[in-house]
Each structure stands twice: as C-alpha cells, then as structure tokens.
Tab-separated table of C-alpha atoms in Angstrom:
chain	number	residue	atom	x	y	z
A	1	MET	CA	275.863	-60.291	35.290
A	2	THR	CA	277.650	-60.233	32.200
A	3	THR	CA	277.465	-62.746	29.649
A	4	SER	CA	280.685	-62.664	28.292
A	5	ARG	CA	284.140	-60.253	29.092
A	6	LEU	CA	287.272	-59.029	27.136
A	7	GLU	CA	290.403	-59.613	29.485
A	8	VAL	CA	293.121	-57.563	29.157
A	9	ASP	CA	296.689	-58.262	30.222
A	10	LEU	CA	298.478	-56.119	31.269
A	11	ARG	CA	301.524	-57.676	31.736
A	12	SER	CA	301.708	-59.531	27.757
A	13	VAL	CA	301.381	-55.518	26.649
A	14	ASP	CA	304.018	-54.467	28.925
A	15	HIS	CA	306.253	-56.707	26.726
A	16	ASN	CA	304.736	-56.095	23.929
A	17	VAL	CA	305.701	-52.067	24.397
A	18	ALA	CA	309.349	-53.219	25.519
A	19	VAL	CA	309.525	-54.818	22.239
A	20	ILE	CA	308.292	-52.596	19.504
A	21	ARG	CA	310.757	-50.496	21.564
A	22	ARG	CA	313.693	-52.598	21.521
A	23	VAL	CA	313.091	-52.938	18.062
A	24	ILE	CA	313.295	-48.776	17.153
A	25	GLY	CA	315.384	-48.868	19.647
A	26	GLN	CA	317.671	-49.856	16.734
A	27	SER	CA	317.724	-46.957	14.670
A	28	ARG	CA	318.289	-43.333	15.460
A	29	THR	CA	317.093	-39.794	14.180
A	30	PRO	CA	319.179	-37.984	12.386
A	31	THR	CA	320.022	-35.832	16.274
A	32	GLY	CA	320.750	-38.912	17.618
A	33	ARG	CA	317.880	-39.289	19.251
A	34	PRO	CA	315.868	-42.589	19.852
A	35	VAL	CA	312.974	-43.521	17.978
A	36	GLY	CA	309.629	-42.693	19.751
A	37	LEU	CA	306.537	-44.237	19.686
A	38	CYS	CA	303.697	-43.486	19.443
A	39	ALA	CA	300.423	-45.350	20.760
A	40	VAL	CA	297.203	-45.356	18.562
A	41	LEU	CA	294.359	-45.530	20.756
A	42	LYS	CA	291.267	-44.971	17.688
A	43	GLN	CA	288.304	-46.694	18.534
A	44	ASP	CA	288.078	-46.084	21.879
A	45	GLY	CA	291.856	-48.153	21.694
A	46	TYR	CA	290.665	-50.943	19.354
A	47	GLY	CA	287.347	-51.923	21.305
A	48	LEU	CA	289.367	-52.306	24.728
A	49	GLY	CA	289.200	-49.031	26.397
A	50	ALA	CA	291.851	-46.068	25.981
A	51	ALA	CA	291.386	-44.118	28.757
A	52	ARG	CA	292.854	-47.569	31.514
A	53	LEU	CA	295.406	-48.542	28.170
A	54	ALA	CA	296.584	-44.862	27.904
A	55	LYS	CA	297.477	-44.921	31.740
A	56	ARG	CA	299.293	-48.094	31.365
A	57	LEU	CA	301.322	-46.046	28.193
A	58	ALA	CA	302.059	-43.427	29.775
A	59	ALA	CA	303.408	-44.219	32.855
A	60	GLY	CA	305.494	-47.068	31.256
A	61	ASP	CA	305.066	-48.595	34.992
A	62	GLY	CA	305.871	-51.835	33.321
A	63	LEU	CA	308.275	-53.830	30.823
A	64	GLY	CA	307.672	-51.175	28.327
A	65	ALA	CA	309.134	-47.933	30.172
A	66	ARG	CA	311.519	-46.208	28.929
A	67	THR	CA	315.258	-46.642	30.585
A	68	SER	CA	316.937	-44.297	28.563
A	69	GLY	CA	315.811	-41.136	28.264
A	70	GLY	CA	314.103	-39.639	24.481
A	71	PRO	CA	311.888	-37.243	22.975
A	72	GLY	CA	308.868	-38.558	25.962
A	73	GLY	CA	311.598	-37.304	28.326
A	74	ALA	CA	313.035	-39.811	30.584
A	75	GLY	CA	312.253	-43.316	32.282
A	76	GLY	CA	308.638	-42.412	31.050
A	77	GLY	CA	306.156	-43.688	28.891
A	78	VAL	CA	305.157	-43.836	24.629
A	79	GLU	CA	306.654	-40.266	23.556
A	80	MET	CA	303.109	-39.717	22.454
A	81	PHE	CA	299.512	-40.943	21.567
A	82	ALA	CA	296.987	-40.978	18.568
A	83	VAL	CA	293.523	-40.980	18.738
A	84	TYR	CA	290.845	-40.166	15.088
A	85	THR	CA	288.594	-37.603	17.007
A	86	PRO	CA	288.244	-34.663	18.507
A	87	ASP	CA	285.922	-36.910	21.525
A	88	GLU	CA	288.496	-39.519	21.418
A	89	ALA	CA	291.183	-36.979	22.317
A	90	ARG	CA	288.375	-35.119	25.005
A	91	GLN	CA	288.036	-38.609	26.325
A	92	LEU	CA	291.704	-38.958	27.498
A	93	ILE	CA	292.175	-35.788	28.167
A	94	GLU	CA	289.379	-36.060	30.878
A	95	ALA	CA	291.268	-39.289	32.019
A	96	ASN	CA	293.884	-36.717	33.033
A	97	ILE	CA	296.121	-38.098	30.269
A	98	THR	CA	299.000	-35.693	29.957
A	99	ALA	CA	301.204	-36.983	27.471
A	100	PRO	CA	300.528	-35.372	24.089
A	101	ILE	CA	297.770	-36.458	21.884
A	102	LEU	CA	297.845	-36.244	18.619
A	103	VAL	CA	294.369	-36.026	16.164
A	104	LEU	CA	294.174	-37.333	12.721
A	105	MET	CA	290.729	-35.991	11.669
A	106	PRO	CA	291.041	-33.371	10.141
A	107	MET	CA	289.178	-30.691	12.885
A	108	ARG	CA	288.778	-27.058	12.060
A	109	ASP	CA	287.676	-25.379	14.784
A	110	ILE	CA	287.685	-25.451	19.216
A	111	THR	CA	285.883	-23.044	21.799
A	112	ARG	CA	287.300	-21.660	24.937
A	113	VAL	CA	284.807	-23.934	26.650
A	114	ASP	CA	285.845	-27.587	25.278
A	115	PRO	CA	288.875	-29.428	26.868
A	116	LEU	CA	290.953	-29.740	23.508
A	117	TYR	CA	291.386	-25.773	24.156
A	118	ARG	CA	293.207	-26.524	27.812
A	119	ALA	CA	295.127	-29.191	26.354
A	120	ALA	CA	296.286	-26.647	23.204
A	121	VAL	CA	297.562	-24.099	25.790
A	122	ALA	CA	299.326	-26.691	27.222
A	123	GLY	CA	300.869	-27.853	24.649
A	124	ARG	CA	299.539	-31.444	24.700
A	125	LEU	CA	296.793	-30.821	21.359
A	126	ALA	CA	298.139	-31.987	17.739
A	127	VAL	CA	296.513	-31.692	14.757
A	128	THR	CA	296.341	-33.205	11.341
A	129	ILE	CA	296.817	-30.621	8.473
A	130	HIS	CA	294.775	-32.400	5.175
A	131	ASP	CA	294.721	-29.422	3.329
A	132	ILE	CA	295.325	-25.560	3.049
A	133	ASP	CA	291.546	-24.830	3.492
A	134	GLN	CA	291.812	-26.394	6.925
A	135	LEU	CA	295.628	-24.670	7.709
A	136	ALA	CA	293.869	-21.008	6.606
A	137	GLN	CA	291.119	-21.656	9.549
A	138	LEU	CA	292.947	-23.405	12.374
A	139	ALA	CA	295.456	-20.279	11.466
A	140	ASP	CA	292.709	-18.509	12.343
A	141	LEU	CA	291.077	-20.490	14.752
A	142	SER	CA	294.239	-20.063	17.016
A	143	THR	CA	294.464	-15.779	16.640
A	144	ARG	CA	291.549	-15.460	18.008
A	145	LEU	CA	291.828	-17.674	20.619
A	146	GLY	CA	295.929	-16.268	21.356
A	147	VAL	CA	297.152	-20.113	21.551
A	148	ARG	CA	299.304	-22.344	19.906
A	149	LEU	CA	298.503	-25.168	17.714
A	150	ASN	CA	301.060	-28.077	16.794
A	151	ALA	CA	300.355	-28.524	13.337
A	152	HIS	CA	301.515	-32.413	12.291
A	153	VAL	CA	301.588	-32.393	7.781
A	154	PHE	CA	299.510	-34.662	6.213
A	155	VAL	CA	301.680	-35.989	2.656
A	156	ASP	CA	299.377	-38.191	0.592
A	157	THR	CA	301.926	-40.678	-1.000
A	158	GLY	CA	299.901	-43.089	-3.039
A	159	LEU	CA	296.569	-44.076	-0.055
A	160	GLY	CA	294.421	-41.608	-2.009
A	161	ARG	CA	292.730	-40.739	1.760
A	162	GLY	CA	293.593	-38.383	3.450
A	163	GLY	CA	295.743	-35.557	3.756
A	164	MET	CA	297.679	-33.531	0.988
A	165	LEU	CA	299.567	-34.270	-1.762
A	166	PRO	CA	303.064	-33.413	-2.000
A	167	GLU	CA	302.942	-29.943	-3.844
A	168	GLN	CA	299.680	-28.724	-1.680
A	169	GLY	CA	302.330	-30.631	1.436
A	170	ALA	CA	304.911	-28.117	0.699
A	171	GLU	CA	302.911	-25.191	0.595
A	172	ALA	CA	301.491	-25.980	3.986
A	173	VAL	CA	304.825	-26.901	5.847
A	174	LYS	CA	306.029	-23.041	4.035
A	175	ARG	CA	302.739	-20.721	5.374
A	176	ILE	CA	303.459	-23.060	9.075
A	177	VAL	CA	307.397	-21.946	9.094
A	178	THR	CA	306.538	-18.223	7.576
A	179	SER	CA	302.949	-17.333	8.858
A	180	GLY	CA	302.215	-19.346	11.262
A	181	GLY	CA	300.082	-21.047	9.145
A	182	ALA	CA	298.790	-18.012	7.505
A	183	PRO	CA	298.335	-17.145	3.202
A	184	SER	CA	301.052	-15.034	2.495
A	185	THR	CA	298.463	-12.661	0.628
A	186	ARG	CA	296.446	-12.134	3.926
A	187	SER	CA	296.727	-8.679	5.827
A	188	GLY	CA	297.225	-8.832	9.381
A	189	ALA	CA	298.439	-11.372	12.493
A	190	ALA	CA	300.010	-14.302	11.566
A	191	GLY	CA	298.737	-17.344	12.436
A	192	ARG	CA	300.444	-19.289	15.518
A	193	ILE	CA	300.351	-22.162	13.860
A	194	SER	CA	303.424	-24.816	14.192
A	195	LEU	CA	305.212	-27.369	12.843
A	196	ALA	CA	305.602	-30.278	15.437
A	197	GLY	CA	305.423	-33.473	12.575
A	198	VAL	CA	305.402	-34.003	8.764
A	199	MET	CA	303.923	-37.795	8.684
A	200	THR	CA	302.718	-40.310	6.275
A	201	HIS	CA	300.346	-43.529	5.352
A	202	PHE	CA	301.351	-46.351	3.947
A	203	ALA	CA	298.085	-48.279	2.768
A	204	SER	CA	299.689	-51.554	2.101
A	205	PRO	CA	302.858	-52.386	4.150
A	206	CYS	CA	301.975	-56.153	5.394
A	207	SER	CA	301.121	-57.520	1.919
A	208	ASP	CA	302.527	-54.485	-0.762
A	209	ALA	CA	306.387	-54.047	0.086
A	210	ALA	CA	306.937	-52.781	-3.741
A	211	PHE	CA	304.883	-50.221	-3.071
A	212	THR	CA	305.237	-49.636	0.287
A	213	GLY	CA	308.990	-48.532	-0.976
A	214	GLU	CA	306.921	-46.424	-3.577
A	215	GLN	CA	305.113	-44.463	-0.763
A	216	ALA	CA	308.632	-44.358	1.229
A	217	ARG	CA	311.020	-42.731	-1.591
A	218	THR	CA	308.490	-40.863	-2.562
A	219	PHE	CA	307.823	-39.624	1.333
A	220	ARG	CA	311.418	-38.793	1.050
A	221	GLU	CA	311.908	-37.130	-1.681
A	222	PHE	CA	309.160	-34.734	-0.462
A	223	LEU	CA	311.170	-34.506	3.333
A	224	LEU	CA	313.977	-33.327	0.535
A	225	GLY	CA	312.322	-30.879	-0.828
A	226	VAL	CA	311.366	-29.008	2.152
A	227	LYS	CA	314.154	-29.372	3.507
A	228	ASP	CA	315.468	-26.073	4.112
A	229	LEU	CA	312.239	-24.941	5.668
A	230	LEU	CA	312.217	-27.656	8.207
A	231	PRO	CA	312.937	-26.048	11.851
A	232	THR	CA	316.359	-27.607	13.549
A	233	GLY	CA	318.066	-28.699	16.651
A	234	ALA	CA	314.625	-28.581	19.535
A	235	ALA	CA	312.306	-27.805	16.900
A	236	ALA	CA	312.884	-30.523	14.379
A	237	PRO	CA	309.293	-31.492	13.468
A	238	GLN	CA	308.249	-35.579	14.041
A	239	ILE	CA	308.988	-37.092	10.873
A	240	HIS	CA	307.013	-40.266	11.117
A	241	ALA	CA	305.322	-43.180	8.423
A	242	ALA	CA	304.984	-46.232	10.204
A	243	ASN	CA	302.542	-48.676	11.604
A	244	THR	CA	302.840	-51.951	13.377
A	245	CYS	CA	303.902	-53.939	9.871
A	246	ALA	CA	306.145	-51.117	8.668
A	247	THR	CA	307.716	-51.238	12.167
A	248	PHE	CA	308.768	-54.243	11.789
A	249	ARG	CA	309.149	-54.806	7.833
A	250	SER	CA	312.397	-52.316	8.121
A	251	ASP	CA	314.216	-49.877	10.194
A	252	LYS	CA	314.306	-47.429	7.213
A	253	TYR	CA	310.278	-47.006	7.402
A	254	HIS	CA	311.111	-45.688	11.590
A	255	GLY	CA	311.570	-41.931	10.577
A	256	THR	CA	312.073	-39.911	14.439
A	257	MET	CA	308.853	-41.300	14.950
A	258	VAL	CA	306.203	-44.850	14.684
A	259	ARG	CA	303.077	-44.958	14.968
A	260	VAL	CA	301.715	-48.393	16.237
A	261	GLY	CA	298.395	-49.766	17.178
A	262	GLN	CA	297.448	-53.414	17.312
A	263	SER	CA	301.095	-54.705	18.235
A	264	LEU	CA	300.357	-52.891	22.026
A	265	TYR	CA	298.270	-55.739	21.912
A	266	GLY	CA	300.197	-58.570	19.929
A	267	TYR	CA	298.163	-58.705	17.131
A	268	GLY	CA	299.624	-57.430	13.279
A	269	LEU	CA	302.688	-59.304	12.433
A	270	ASP	CA	300.507	-62.277	10.773
A	271	GLY	CA	301.107	-61.217	7.078
A	272	VAL	CA	304.950	-60.030	7.512
A	273	SER	CA	307.441	-62.616	7.095
A	274	ASP	CA	310.363	-60.127	4.969
A	275	VAL	CA	311.016	-58.812	8.254
A	276	ASP	CA	314.602	-56.989	8.036
A	277	CYS	CA	315.387	-55.050	11.065
A	278	GLY	CA	318.986	-55.683	12.007
A	279	SER	CA	319.587	-59.372	13.220
A	280	MET	CA	316.187	-59.736	14.982
A	281	GLN	CA	313.304	-61.692	14.663
A	282	PHE	CA	309.451	-60.687	15.120
A	283	GLY	CA	306.860	-63.235	15.468
A	284	MET	CA	303.706	-63.716	17.293
A	285	LEU	CA	303.295	-65.727	20.716
A	286	GLY	CA	302.185	-69.685	19.667
A	287	ALA	CA	301.483	-72.340	22.586
A	288	GLY	CA	305.084	-72.339	23.885
A	289	GLY	CA	303.877	-69.388	26.036
A	290	ALA	CA	305.514	-66.335	27.158
A	291	GLY	CA	309.156	-66.173	27.956
A	292	THR	CA	310.454	-68.147	26.163
A	293	PRO	CA	314.001	-68.797	26.293
A	294	GLY	CA	315.509	-67.000	23.160
A	295	GLN	CA	312.891	-65.116	22.197
A	296	PRO	CA	312.877	-62.052	23.475
A	297	ASP	CA	311.725	-60.231	20.719
A	298	VAL	CA	307.824	-62.018	20.317
A	299	LEU	CA	304.635	-60.291	20.992
A	300	GLN	CA	302.394	-61.429	23.214
A	301	PRO	CA	298.950	-61.516	22.169
A	302	ALA	CA	297.095	-60.113	25.260
A	303	VAL	CA	293.375	-60.601	24.503
A	304	ARG	CA	290.605	-63.420	24.842
A	305	TRP	CA	286.937	-62.976	24.870
A	306	VAL	CA	285.777	-65.909	27.159
A	307	SER	CA	282.059	-67.000	28.262
A	308	SER	CA	280.463	-69.745	29.884
A	309	VAL	CA	278.272	-72.725	28.772
A	310	VAL	CA	274.395	-72.325	29.273
A	311	HIS	CA	272.287	-75.010	28.095
A	312	VAL	CA	273.379	-78.504	26.796
A	313	LYS	CA	271.120	-80.805	24.882
A	314	GLU	CA	271.324	-83.740	22.798
A	315	ILE	CA	269.810	-83.799	19.339
A	316	PRO	CA	269.363	-86.770	17.103
A	317	GLU	CA	271.073	-87.663	13.067
A	318	GLY	CA	269.403	-84.629	11.346
A	319	HIS	CA	267.500	-82.713	13.962
A	320	PRO	CA	268.508	-78.550	12.577
A	321	VAL	CA	270.084	-75.964	14.513
A	322	GLY	CA	269.139	-72.361	14.352
A	323	TYR	CA	267.506	-70.238	12.024
A	324	GLY	CA	267.338	-70.882	8.755
A	325	SER	CA	268.210	-74.837	9.428
A	326	THR	CA	271.221	-74.170	7.996
A	327	TRP	CA	273.158	-76.993	9.352
A	328	ARG	CA	271.176	-80.773	10.142
A	329	ALA	CA	273.369	-83.020	12.995
A	330	PRO	CA	275.084	-85.736	11.826
A	331	ARG	CA	274.691	-89.464	11.680
A	332	ARG	CA	277.075	-90.339	13.759
A	333	PRO	CA	278.189	-93.719	15.075
A	334	GLY	CA	275.586	-96.506	16.790
A	335	GLY	CA	272.632	-94.074	15.749
A	336	ALA	CA	274.478	-91.294	18.496
A	337	ALA	CA	272.992	-88.577	19.439
A	338	THR	CA	274.754	-85.001	19.182
A	339	ARG	CA	275.736	-82.582	21.735
A	340	ILE	CA	274.800	-78.889	21.528
A	341	ALA	CA	276.563	-76.752	23.841
A	342	LEU	CA	274.788	-73.055	23.924
A	343	ILE	CA	276.852	-69.986	24.999
A	344	PRO	CA	275.233	-66.637	25.528
A	345	VAL	CA	277.307	-64.348	22.910
A	346	GLY	CA	275.759	-63.470	19.755
A	347	TYR	CA	276.174	-60.385	17.351
A	348	ALA	CA	274.590	-58.505	19.701
A	349	ASP	CA	278.536	-57.983	21.282
A	350	GLY	CA	280.114	-58.551	18.386
A	351	TYR	CA	280.578	-61.365	17.740
A	352	PRO	CA	279.571	-62.235	13.655
A	353	ARG	CA	277.003	-63.243	11.716
A	354	SER	CA	278.833	-64.392	8.745
A	355	ILE	CA	280.455	-67.059	11.429
A	356	GLY	CA	278.857	-70.921	12.116
A	357	SER	CA	276.135	-70.093	8.818
A	358	GLY	CA	276.776	-73.118	7.271
A	359	GLY	CA	278.266	-75.121	9.703
A	360	GLU	CA	281.772	-74.359	9.390
A	361	GLY	CA	283.964	-71.344	10.088
A	362	GLY	CA	284.034	-70.747	13.902
A	363	TRP	CA	285.332	-72.247	16.585
A	364	VAL	CA	285.606	-72.010	20.587
A	365	GLY	CA	287.798	-73.667	22.920
A	366	PHE	CA	287.320	-74.864	26.672
A	367	THR	CA	290.626	-74.899	29.119
A	368	GLY	CA	288.468	-77.679	31.485
A	369	LYS	CA	288.235	-74.419	34.234
A	370	ARG	CA	284.725	-73.331	35.707
A	371	TRP	CA	283.210	-69.452	34.854
A	372	GLU	CA	284.353	-67.120	36.987
A	373	THR	CA	280.560	-65.991	38.258
A	374	LYS	CA	280.535	-62.791	40.893
A	375	GLY	CA	278.787	-65.364	43.265
A	376	GLU	CA	282.408	-67.669	43.201
A	377	THR	CA	284.333	-65.344	44.033
A	378	ALA	CA	281.951	-64.274	47.518
A	379	GLY	CA	284.693	-66.331	49.590
A	380	PRO	CA	288.475	-68.565	49.553
A	381	SER	CA	287.989	-71.607	48.383
A	382	ALA	CA	290.810	-74.216	46.481
A	383	GLN	CA	288.422	-74.452	43.450
A	384	VAL	CA	288.415	-70.187	43.265
A	385	ALA	CA	292.496	-70.731	43.770
A	386	ASP	CA	292.623	-72.881	40.582
A	387	ILE	CA	290.462	-70.877	38.464
A	388	VAL	CA	292.540	-67.957	39.403
A	389	GLY	CA	296.000	-69.645	39.253
A	390	SER	CA	295.064	-70.733	35.027
A	391	ILE	CA	292.967	-68.487	33.587
A	392	HIS	CA	294.911	-68.041	30.291
A	393	ALA	CA	295.930	-71.761	30.617
A	394	ALA	CA	295.376	-72.779	26.286
A	395	ALA	CA	292.108	-74.577	25.802
A	396	GLN	CA	292.855	-78.463	25.652
A	397	PHE	CA	289.513	-78.992	23.351
A	398	HIS	CA	288.170	-76.928	20.687
A	399	ALA	CA	284.982	-77.464	19.293
A	400	PRO	CA	282.849	-75.628	15.476
A	401	VAL	CA	280.109	-72.776	16.271
A	402	VAL	CA	277.519	-74.567	14.388
A	403	GLY	CA	273.752	-72.895	12.425
A	404	ARG	CA	273.919	-69.796	12.317
A	405	VAL	CA	274.546	-66.602	15.330
A	406	SER	CA	271.767	-65.619	16.561
A	407	MET	CA	271.463	-62.454	18.038
A	408	ASP	CA	272.677	-62.787	21.826
A	409	GLN	CA	273.457	-67.160	21.735
A	410	ILE	CA	276.001	-69.009	19.263
A	411	THR	CA	275.057	-73.143	19.500
A	412	VAL	CA	278.342	-75.131	19.585
A	413	ASP	CA	278.728	-78.851	18.469
A	414	VAL	CA	280.007	-80.597	21.513
A	415	THR	CA	279.624	-84.293	21.267
A	416	ASP	CA	283.661	-84.760	20.769
A	417	VAL	CA	284.620	-83.127	23.439
A	418	PRO	CA	284.484	-84.570	27.493
A	419	ALA	CA	281.269	-83.523	28.636
A	420	ASN	CA	283.055	-83.037	32.376
A	421	VAL	CA	284.504	-80.114	30.228
A	422	CYS	CA	281.727	-78.359	28.613
A	423	GLY	CA	278.944	-78.935	30.820
A	424	VAL	CA	277.063	-75.903	32.243
A	425	GLY	CA	279.048	-73.193	33.975
A	426	MET	CA	282.085	-73.918	32.280
A	427	GLU	CA	284.329	-71.110	30.927
A	428	VAL	CA	284.152	-71.141	27.347
A	429	GLU	CA	286.885	-69.081	25.547
A	430	VAL	CA	285.270	-67.064	22.373
A	431	ALA	CA	288.537	-65.997	21.033
A	432	GLY	CA	291.631	-67.312	22.622
A	433	ARG	CA	295.078	-65.934	22.847
A	434	VAL	CA	297.639	-68.873	21.417
A	435	SER	CA	298.642	-68.490	17.802
A	436	GLY	CA	297.642	-71.069	15.609
A	437	ALA	CA	295.318	-72.814	18.492
A	438	ARG	CA	291.581	-72.859	15.967
A	439	ASN	CA	289.834	-69.902	18.740
A	440	PHE	CA	292.794	-67.472	18.432
A	441	LEU	CA	292.058	-64.407	18.618
A	442	PRO	CA	292.677	-63.854	14.419
A	443	ALA	CA	291.752	-66.789	13.264
A	444	VAL	CA	288.029	-65.685	14.293
A	445	ALA	CA	288.471	-62.763	12.515
A	446	ALA	CA	289.004	-64.912	9.544
A	447	SER	CA	286.675	-67.083	9.591
A	448	ALA	CA	284.348	-64.104	9.147
A	449	GLY	CA	285.953	-62.444	6.242
A	450	THR	CA	287.124	-59.610	8.567
A	451	ILE	CA	290.523	-58.045	10.396
A	452	THR	CA	291.282	-58.937	13.784
A	453	HIS	CA	291.101	-55.332	14.418
A	454	GLU	CA	287.906	-55.060	13.108
A	455	LEU	CA	286.388	-58.010	15.346
A	456	LEU	CA	287.674	-56.174	18.115
A	457	CYS	CA	286.739	-52.917	17.471
A	458	ARG	CA	282.955	-54.697	17.198
A	459	VAL	CA	282.638	-55.787	20.689
A	460	SER	CA	278.914	-54.185	21.976
A	461	PRO	CA	280.128	-51.844	25.444
A	462	ARG	CA	278.046	-54.657	26.807
A	463	VAL	CA	280.889	-56.993	27.126
A	464	GLU	CA	283.186	-56.445	30.534
A	465	ARG	CA	286.154	-54.847	29.443
A	466	VAL	CA	288.893	-56.864	32.744
A	467	TYR	CA	292.428	-55.508	33.155
A	468	LYS	CA	294.949	-58.300	34.435
A	469	TYR	CA	298.460	-57.693	35.460
A	470	PRO	CA	299.985	-61.246	36.140
A	471	ALA	CA	301.813	-61.030	39.570
A	472	ALA	CA	304.325	-63.614	37.912
A	473	ALA	CA	306.532	-61.333	35.749
A	474	THR	CA	307.420	-63.648	33.038
A	475	SER	CA	304.130	-65.427	33.199
A	476	LEU	CA	300.592	-65.528	31.331
A	477	ARG	CA	299.140	-68.101	34.041
A	478	ALA	CA	298.905	-66.503	37.296
A	479	GLU	CA	295.771	-64.704	38.084
A	480	PRO	CA	294.956	-61.675	40.055
A	481	PRO	CA	291.084	-62.781	41.787
A	482	PRO	CA	288.269	-62.307	39.208
A	483	PRO	CA	287.228	-58.805	38.235
A	484	SER	CA	284.198	-56.244	39.564
A	485	PRO	CA	280.571	-56.052	38.627
A	486	PRO	CA	278.855	-54.704	35.841
A	487	GLY	CA	279.639	-51.634	34.494
A	488	LYS	CA	283.644	-52.375	36.424
A	489	VAL	CA	286.437	-53.079	35.792
A	490	THR	CA	288.981	-54.334	38.208
A	491	VAL	CA	292.363	-52.918	37.081
A	492	HIS	CA	295.380	-55.086	38.938
A	493	THR	CA	298.127	-52.573	39.498
A	494	THR	CA	300.886	-55.112	41.341
A	495	GLY	CA	299.912	-57.831	42.304
A	496	ALA	CA	297.057	-60.220	43.097
A	497	ASP	CA	295.301	-58.396	45.837
A	498	ASP	CA	296.290	-55.249	44.632
A	499	ARG	CA	293.262	-54.324	42.774
A	500	ARG	CA	291.068	-50.675	42.155
A	501	THR	CA	287.475	-50.909	40.262
A	502	VAL	CA	286.886	-47.773	37.889
A	503	PRO	CA	284.266	-47.106	35.704
A	504	ALA	CA	284.034	-49.336	32.499
A	505	ALA	CA	285.419	-48.141	28.765
A	506	GLY	CA	282.485	-47.819	26.449
C-alpha cells in the first residue's frame, strides 16, 4: 500500500492551458497566425508523469483546447512538446504521442531501430543544434539514414549554458539553409537538415527584467542578421525564447511560439509583478478558489501531496524529537504534554531533509477528512462519499514539522490541532494547493531553500501519481473515486464514474 501520493487535477491543467492561450492569443506571428504553445515535459513532466500529461495536452480535450486553429491545426492541443533527453522523447513516442517533440539536449546519433528514427521519418522529431560540430555530425547522420531532421538552432544570448554565440549561430543557420547542415567545403552529398526553429533561453526572466530585455535585444539583432537566410511562408522556422515568466511578463517575448513548463501546473509566477500583456491581469489561485467571477486569468495550482497520520503520542516538556535531538518539547501552560503525529513521508520520498532540522520551516495541513485507503473504497458509504466529494477542500488546520526529517517519516507538533482532525488515519496535506497557506507547495519548497519544480522533481517514483478530473468544470472540490492499487494510476476521463487504470510513471 502506498503511504503518500501526488494528486494532479487535470481540470486545473486544462484551465491553465486556457489561460496561457489567452496570453499568447493577443500576439500574432509575422504571417498573422496565432503564437504556438510548446509544453515542456522535462524530467517526466516535472515529476508528475510526462506520458499521461502529454496525452491530455496533445488531445486538448478540456478547457485548454485550441478552437481557432493555428500552427498545430484546428481543434488540437499544444503544438509541440519539449524534453531534455532522447530517452524522454522515446517515452512519449512509445506512449503514442504524435505531436512534434523537441529534444533540447545536444544529441548526436540515432539508429534505425530507435523509436526516434521512426519519429524522424514521420517528421515528428526535432533536434536542438548547440554547436557546429554537432550540426556536421547530424548532417552526416541524416545522409546516412536517408532521413530529414528538423533542427532548432540554439543561440546563447546570455545564459552561458548550451547553445552557440550569435556568430556561430549565424554560421549554423547558413549551413542548414544552403547545404542541409553539411560544411560548404565538403565534397559529396549535402546533409538533410531542415531549419525548423531558432531559439534562445532567458537567464533570469522572473527576477531581472533589465537583463531579460538585453537578451531579447541580442536575439532580435541576431534574427535581423540572418533574416535573408530564413525560409518564409509555410516553411518559416519557429522563433521561440519565452518560458513561463517571460510569457507572462510581456508579449514582446512571445516570438512565434512559447515554451512553458511549470505554468501548466499553476506555478512559476511567484516573482513576477510587472506583467505587461495588454490589459490582462495574472496571478496564482488564492484561498478564494477557482472560477471566481472577473478572475479568468488566474493560474490554478494543480498538485497536492497527501499522506496520513499513522501514530500519535504525547511527550513531556523537554523530551527530544528526531535524530540529533534538535527539537525538544516546549513548556506549556499547566504542564500540558506536547502531541506529536507521525507521517509516513521522508527524504526517501523526496521530502527535503533540510526542513524541520531546527523546529522551523515546514508545515503540513489537516483537512479533517479521513485518508483514502484502498480498504475504505471497497463499497459505497456515506463516509467515502464525503471523502470523495471534498478531497480538494483547503486544509483548515496547519502544524509545524519538528525534529529532523527521517528517511521514511516526519514528526509534526499537533498540540494545537483538534484531536479528531489529526488522529490516526486522518488525511495530511504534506503540500497543498492554496496560495498563501503555510503548506502551499511553493512555500514548502522555499522553506527547504529550493524552488517548486526542483521539489516536484525530487518526489520519488514510489509516491503514487493520481490524476483527478472533477466532473464540474468550475469546481476544485468535486472528486472521483479513489485511485487504483500501487503501481497503477487511476485516470478519470469524463467524470466521477468514468475512469481507467494505466501503469504509473517512473
């Protein structure tokens, strides 16, 4: 039996895609077509399950569906997916994802038996060009395999990580356009590389507007310098630079496509206050809930991490808790004991060990609902219906993590939480969805000195991923029945009674 799980609300993902669509919908490409949307699913979709999320995003079967056509075709989902490693691309291909997939890592080889080869033949694989040597290798490869490779030239405008400086980037564009990527001095057949995109990546779009603007100017100057080389019309390459922060900060960064990751799940705008996308106002969902009139452009956090109380005990004043005895029970009025609750989540699950070492930092939430175990869902009951109906209700009580985080467990001071709320078998929100709450997922990450997406990527594969799909479009509270046995995930496709089970990611 699983001791904790990550719950992903697919309706919130739909909503967030719709918000992003409205942001980029105010921009137009030079051809007058809508700006495209590339969903970044690195590291198994930020730890949430890339294959399942890609199916949802590719189908566009919710609020995020494209309705007006565009680069990806009428009625479809996102125009492209981006992953970092070739293996991440293979996983999407083997999951029957047919949308184009951009591999961001500098890859240099493919074999005929590789799923990537099949995708390349179908025109659904794109490679990122980081240097001239890699381009030459891929040109040789394309000729040898007899397959055309779509390439995105990566220009380093100030991140200093991957990609080429503008001068080398211009040479790469020239080689691709004039000789399919092969060196102009080489005798023999030209390469079979097509220029599908030109891209850059911002270093600090959330925190440094000035430097982001400087990078954008460098990129525009680069594009002007190679303008006469770039194909036009239907063959025009995608121009893309904006991640989540840049997408929401200003439409001048949109290019012909944006690349977003964490905003798909409702995160990534914590540090952005100077938004300049027309008259639209953006932010993150607060305690008021979803679907608030007049607030259609608020991202909805889609993820919560839940577990249960497995043990409660009372300890006297001065009694230590955890390895190293870094926290001791304080003196309480009338000599009252301190109540400690044990939660079966630890650093082996990805909960940061840096939380709670000195009695400060992390908090968990209590919803007052019982933990959904497999046994409780064997048959219908009023109790189960209540659990199912309010699974996303905000935690009413919060309590601090005390003592050091252990491999498989954390200890929580629940002295100030009503006993009937935090008893054995009660649900615990290790990380919640309500912005401003002490256990809000970004707040948990901040208390560990890290960022939201690193915390999500840390969560162990042994933590079950469950995909929720409320029947009501505007509600975060209506929930389907509980998930399937460990090692599987329950996918709710149309409502509370329509679900299917697929292998868990990871």
